[in-house]
């Protein structure tokens, strides 16, 4: 038994070395994906603050300013998860039928980009629904424009026939 007394202190001494804790950035030459550097935190915080500011502007009816801020987030923080929220905001502003920024094609493009670049974002389900609705709406608008054009041609043909009589 006395020969085995050294096993317990040895195990206790080695236990911290076998720990599953993440390595510290000082001891590891390879950056860890779990460790966020201070400048990355500042960038993420800045992007989140910009999104909050844009959302507040939307609530106050200042959609043009909000639109610009959402675009700024996409331009200055393309890798930040807040960019998914910025794309959703852009799409939402352009999909508003009564809004000054109404642009269904632009909204469809924003939601498509959101799904392509951030397929697992919290906006995935809503972006898919918006995109489907906008696709149907755009198809109906195109059909309506085509029918109006046909009606105008028929009207012109009818007028030409009346003049010949």
CSV table of N, CA, C and O in Angstrom, one decimal, residues 91-154:
chain,number,residue,atom,x,y,z
A,91,UNK,N,-35.3,44.9,-46.0
A,91,UNK,CA,-36.4,44.3,-46.6
A,91,UNK,C,-37.8,44.7,-46.1
A,91,UNK,O,-38.7,44.9,-46.9
A,92,UNK,N,-37.9,44.8,-44.8
A,92,UNK,CA,-39.1,45.2,-44.2
A,92,UNK,C,-39.5,46.6,-44.6
A,92,UNK,O,-40.7,46.9,-44.9
A,93,UNK,N,-38.6,47.6,-44.7
A,93,UNK,CA,-38.9,48.9,-45.1
A,93,UNK,C,-39.3,49.0,-46.5
A,93,UNK,O,-40.2,49.7,-46.9
A,94,UNK,N,-38.7,48.2,-47.4
A,94,UNK,CA,-39.1,48.2,-48.8
A,94,UNK,C,-40.4,47.4,-49.1
A,94,UNK,O,-41.0,47.6,-50.1
A,95,UNK,N,-40.7,46.5,-48.2
A,95,UNK,CA,-41.9,45.7,-48.4
A,95,UNK,C,-43.2,46.4,-47.9
A,95,UNK,O,-44.3,45.9,-48.2
A,96,UNK,N,-43.0,47.5,-47.2
A,96,UNK,CA,-44.2,48.2,-46.6
A,96,UNK,C,-45.0,48.8,-47.7
A,96,UNK,O,-44.5,49.7,-48.4
A,97,UNK,N,-46.2,48.4,-47.9
A,97,UNK,CA,-47.0,48.9,-49.1
A,97,UNK,C,-47.3,50.3,-49.0
A,97,UNK,O,-47.5,51.0,-50.0
A,98,UNK,N,-47.4,50.9,-47.8
A,98,UNK,CA,-47.7,52.3,-47.6
A,98,UNK,C,-46.5,53.2,-47.3
A,98,UNK,O,-46.6,54.4,-47.1
A,99,UNK,N,-45.4,52.5,-47.4
A,99,UNK,CA,-44.1,53.2,-47.0
A,99,UNK,C,-43.6,54.0,-48.2
A,99,UNK,O,-43.8,53.7,-49.3
A,100,UNK,N,-42.8,55.0,-47.8
A,100,UNK,CA,-42.1,55.9,-48.8
A,100,UNK,C,-41.0,55.1,-49.6
A,100,UNK,O,-40.6,55.5,-50.7
A,101,UNK,N,-40.5,54.1,-49.0
A,101,UNK,CA,-39.4,53.3,-49.6
A,101,UNK,C,-39.9,52.1,-50.3
A,101,UNK,O,-39.1,51.2,-50.6
A,102,UNK,N,-41.2,52.0,-50.6
A,102,UNK,CA,-41.7,50.8,-51.2
A,102,UNK,C,-41.0,50.4,-52.5
A,102,UNK,O,-40.9,51.2,-53.4
A,103,UNK,N,-40.5,49.2,-52.5
A,103,UNK,CA,-39.7,48.6,-53.6
A,103,UNK,C,-39.7,47.1,-53.4
A,103,UNK,O,-38.9,46.6,-52.8
A,104,UNK,N,-40.7,46.5,-54.0
A,104,UNK,CA,-40.9,45.1,-53.8
A,104,UNK,C,-39.7,44.3,-54.4
A,104,UNK,O,-39.3,43.3,-53.8
A,105,UNK,N,-39.2,44.7,-55.5
A,105,UNK,CA,-38.0,44.0,-56.0
A,105,UNK,C,-36.8,44.1,-55.0
A,105,UNK,O,-36.1,43.1,-54.8
A,106,UNK,N,-36.6,45.3,-54.5
A,106,UNK,CA,-35.5,45.5,-53.6
A,106,UNK,C,-35.7,44.7,-52.3
A,106,UNK,O,-34.8,44.1,-51.7
A,107,UNK,N,-37.0,44.6,-51.8
A,107,UNK,CA,-37.3,43.8,-50.6
A,107,UNK,C,-37.0,42.4,-50.9
A,107,UNK,O,-36.4,41.7,-50.1
A,108,UNK,N,-37.4,41.9,-52.0
A,108,UNK,CA,-37.2,40.5,-52.4
A,108,UNK,C,-35.7,40.2,-52.4
A,108,UNK,O,-35.2,39.2,-51.9
A,109,UNK,N,-34.9,41.1,-53.0
A,109,UNK,CA,-33.5,41.0,-53.1
A,109,UNK,C,-32.9,41.0,-51.7
A,109,UNK,O,-32.0,40.2,-51.4
A,110,UNK,N,-33.4,41.8,-50.8
A,110,UNK,CA,-32.8,41.9,-49.4
A,110,UNK,C,-33.1,40.6,-48.7
A,110,UNK,O,-32.2,40.0,-48.0
A,111,UNK,N,-34.3,40.1,-48.8
A,111,UNK,CA,-34.6,38.8,-48.1
A,111,UNK,C,-33.9,37.6,-48.7
A,111,UNK,O,-33.5,36.7,-48.0
A,112,UNK,N,-33.7,37.7,-50.0
A,112,UNK,CA,-32.9,36.6,-50.7
A,112,UNK,C,-31.5,36.6,-50.2
A,112,UNK,O,-30.9,35.6,-49.9
A,113,UNK,N,-30.9,37.8,-50.1
A,113,UNK,CA,-29.5,37.9,-49.7
A,113,UNK,C,-29.4,37.5,-48.2
A,113,UNK,O,-28.5,36.8,-47.8
A,114,UNK,N,-30.4,37.8,-47.4
A,114,UNK,CA,-30.4,37.4,-46.0
A,114,UNK,C,-30.4,35.9,-45.9
A,114,UNK,O,-29.6,35.3,-45.1
A,115,UNK,N,-31.2,35.2,-46.7
A,115,UNK,CA,-31.2,33.8,-46.7
A,115,UNK,C,-29.9,33.1,-47.2
A,115,UNK,O,-29.5,32.1,-46.7
A,116,UNK,N,-29.3,33.8,-48.2
A,116,UNK,CA,-28.1,33.3,-48.8
A,116,UNK,C,-26.9,33.5,-47.9
A,116,UNK,O,-26.1,32.6,-47.7
A,117,UNK,N,-26.8,34.6,-47.3
A,117,UNK,CA,-25.6,35.0,-46.4
A,117,UNK,C,-25.7,34.5,-45.0
A,117,UNK,O,-24.7,34.3,-44.3
A,118,UNK,N,-27.0,34.5,-44.5
A,118,UNK,CA,-27.2,34.1,-43.1
A,118,UNK,C,-28.3,33.1,-43.0
A,118,UNK,O,-29.4,33.4,-42.5
A,119,UNK,N,-28.1,31.9,-43.5
A,119,UNK,CA,-29.2,30.9,-43.7
A,119,UNK,C,-29.8,30.4,-42.3
A,119,UNK,O,-30.9,29.9,-42.3
A,120,UNK,N,-29.0,30.6,-41.2
A,120,UNK,CA,-29.5,30.1,-40.0
A,120,UNK,C,-29.7,31.3,-39.0
A,120,UNK,O,-29.7,31.1,-37.8
A,121,UNK,N,-30.0,32.4,-39.5
A,121,UNK,CA,-30.3,33.6,-38.6
A,121,UNK,C,-31.6,33.4,-38.0
A,121,UNK,O,-32.5,32.6,-38.4
A,122,UNK,N,-31.9,34.3,-37.0
A,122,UNK,CA,-33.2,34.3,-36.3
A,122,UNK,C,-34.3,34.7,-37.3
A,122,UNK,O,-35.5,34.6,-37.0
A,123,UNK,N,-33.9,35.3,-38.4
A,123,UNK,CA,-34.9,35.9,-39.3
A,123,UNK,C,-35.2,34.9,-40.5
A,123,UNK,O,-36.0,35.2,-41.4
A,124,UNK,N,-34.7,33.7,-40.4
A,124,UNK,CA,-34.8,32.8,-41.5
A,124,UNK,C,-36.2,32.5,-41.9
A,124,UNK,O,-36.6,32.6,-43.1
A,125,UNK,N,-37.1,32.1,-41.0
A,125,UNK,CA,-38.5,31.8,-41.3
A,125,UNK,C,-39.2,33.0,-41.8
A,125,UNK,O,-40.0,32.8,-42.8
A,126,UNK,N,-39.1,34.1,-41.2
A,126,UNK,CA,-39.8,35.3,-41.7
A,126,UNK,C,-39.3,35.7,-43.0
A,126,UNK,O,-40.1,36.1,-43.9
A,127,UNK,N,-38.0,35.6,-43.3
A,127,UNK,CA,-37.4,36.0,-44.6
A,127,UNK,C,-38.0,35.1,-45.7
A,127,UNK,O,-38.3,35.6,-46.8
A,128,UNK,N,-38.1,33.8,-45.4
A,128,UNK,CA,-38.6,32.9,-46.4
A,128,UNK,C,-40.1,33.2,-46.7
A,128,UNK,O,-40.5,33.2,-47.8
A,129,UNK,N,-40.9,33.5,-45.6
A,129,UNK,CA,-42.3,33.9,-45.9
A,129,UNK,C,-42.4,35.2,-46.7
A,129,UNK,O,-43.2,35.3,-47.6
A,130,UNK,N,-41.6,36.2,-46.3
A,130,UNK,CA,-41.6,37.5,-47.0
A,130,UNK,C,-41.2,37.3,-48.5
A,130,UNK,O,-41.8,37.8,-49.4
A,131,UNK,N,-40.2,36.5,-48.7
A,131,UNK,CA,-39.7,36.2,-50.1
A,131,UNK,C,-40.8,35.6,-50.9
A,131,UNK,O,-41.0,35.9,-52.1
A,132,UNK,N,-41.5,34.6,-50.3
A,132,UNK,CA,-42.6,33.9,-51.1
A,132,UNK,C,-43.7,34.8,-51.4
A,132,UNK,O,-44.2,34.9,-52.5
A,133,UNK,N,-44.1,35.7,-50.4
A,133,UNK,CA,-45.2,36.6,-50.6
A,133,UNK,C,-44.8,37.6,-51.7
A,133,UNK,O,-45.6,38.0,-52.6
A,134,UNK,N,-43.6,38.1,-51.6
A,134,UNK,CA,-43.1,39.1,-52.6
A,134,UNK,C,-43.0,38.5,-54.0
A,134,UNK,O,-43.3,39.2,-55.0
A,135,UNK,N,-42.5,37.3,-54.1
A,135,UNK,CA,-42.4,36.6,-55.4
A,135,UNK,C,-43.8,36.6,-56.0
A,135,UNK,O,-44.0,36.9,-57.2
A,136,UNK,N,-44.9,36.2,-55.2
A,136,UNK,CA,-46.2,36.1,-55.8
A,136,UNK,C,-46.7,37.5,-56.1
A,136,UNK,O,-47.3,37.7,-57.2
A,137,UNK,N,-46.4,38.5,-55.3
A,137,UNK,CA,-46.9,39.9,-55.6
A,137,UNK,C,-46.2,40.4,-56.8
A,137,UNK,O,-46.9,41.0,-57.7
A,138,UNK,N,-44.9,40.2,-57.0
A,138,UNK,CA,-44.2,40.6,-58.2
A,138,UNK,C,-44.8,40.0,-59.4
A,138,UNK,O,-44.9,40.6,-60.5
A,139,UNK,N,-45.1,38.7,-59.3
A,139,UNK,CA,-45.7,38.0,-60.5
A,139,UNK,C,-47.0,38.5,-60.9
A,139,UNK,O,-47.3,38.7,-62.0
A,140,UNK,N,-47.8,38.9,-59.9
A,140,UNK,CA,-49.2,39.5,-60.1
A,140,UNK,C,-49.0,40.9,-60.7
A,140,UNK,O,-49.8,41.2,-61.6
A,141,UNK,N,-48.1,41.6,-60.2
A,141,UNK,CA,-47.8,43.0,-60.8
A,141,UNK,C,-47.4,42.9,-62.2
A,141,UNK,O,-47.9,43.7,-63.1
A,142,UNK,N,-46.6,41.9,-62.6
A,142,UNK,CA,-46.1,41.8,-64.0
A,142,UNK,C,-47.3,41.3,-64.8
A,142,UNK,O,-47.5,41.8,-65.9
A,143,UNK,N,-48.2,40.4,-64.3
A,143,UNK,CA,-49.3,40.0,-65.1
A,143,UNK,C,-50.3,41.2,-65.3
A,143,UNK,O,-50.9,41.4,-66.3
A,144,UNK,N,-50.5,42.0,-64.2
A,144,UNK,CA,-51.4,43.1,-64.3
A,144,UNK,C,-50.8,44.1,-65.4
A,144,UNK,O,-51.6,44.6,-66.2
A,145,UNK,N,-49.6,44.4,-65.4
A,145,UNK,CA,-49.0,45.3,-66.3
A,145,UNK,C,-49.1,44.7,-67.8
A,145,UNK,O,-49.5,45.5,-68.7
A,146,UNK,N,-49.0,43.4,-67.9
A,146,UNK,CA,-49.1,42.8,-69.2
A,146,UNK,C,-50.6,42.9,-69.7
A,146,UNK,O,-50.9,43.3,-70.8
A,147,UNK,N,-51.5,42.7,-68.8
A,147,UNK,CA,-53.0,42.8,-69.1
A,147,UNK,C,-53.3,44.3,-69.5
A,147,UNK,O,-54.1,44.5,-70.4
A,148,UNK,N,-52.8,45.2,-68.7
A,148,UNK,CA,-53.1,46.6,-69.0
A,148,UNK,C,-52.6,47.0,-70.4
A,148,UNK,O,-53.2,47.7,-71.2
A,149,UNK,N,-51.4,46.5,-70.8
A,149,UNK,CA,-50.8,46.7,-72.1
A,149,UNK,C,-51.7,46.1,-73.2
A,149,UNK,O,-52.0,46.8,-74.2
A,150,UNK,N,-52.2,44.9,-72.9
A,150,UNK,CA,-53.1,44.3,-73.9
A,150,UNK,C,-54.4,45.1,-74.1
A,150,UNK,O,-54.9,45.2,-75.2
A,151,UNK,N,-55.0,45.5,-72.9
A,151,UNK,CA,-56.2,46.3,-73.0
A,151,UNK,C,-56.0,47.6,-73.8
A,151,UNK,O,-56.8,48.0,-74.6
A,152,UNK,N,-54.9,48.2,-73.5
A,152,UNK,CA,-54.6,49.5,-74.3
A,152,UNK,C,-54.4,49.2,-75.8
A,152,UNK,O,-54.9,50.0,-76.6
A,153,UNK,N,-53.8,48.1,-76.2
A,153,UNK,CA,-53.7,47.8,-77.6
A,153,UNK,C,-55.1,47.5,-78.2
A,153,UNK,O,-55.4,47.9,-79.3
A,154,UNK,N,-55.9,46.8,-77.4
A,154,UNK,CA,-57.3,46.5,-77.9
A,154,UNK,C,-58.1,47.8,-78.0
A,154,UNK,O,-58.8,47.9,-79.0
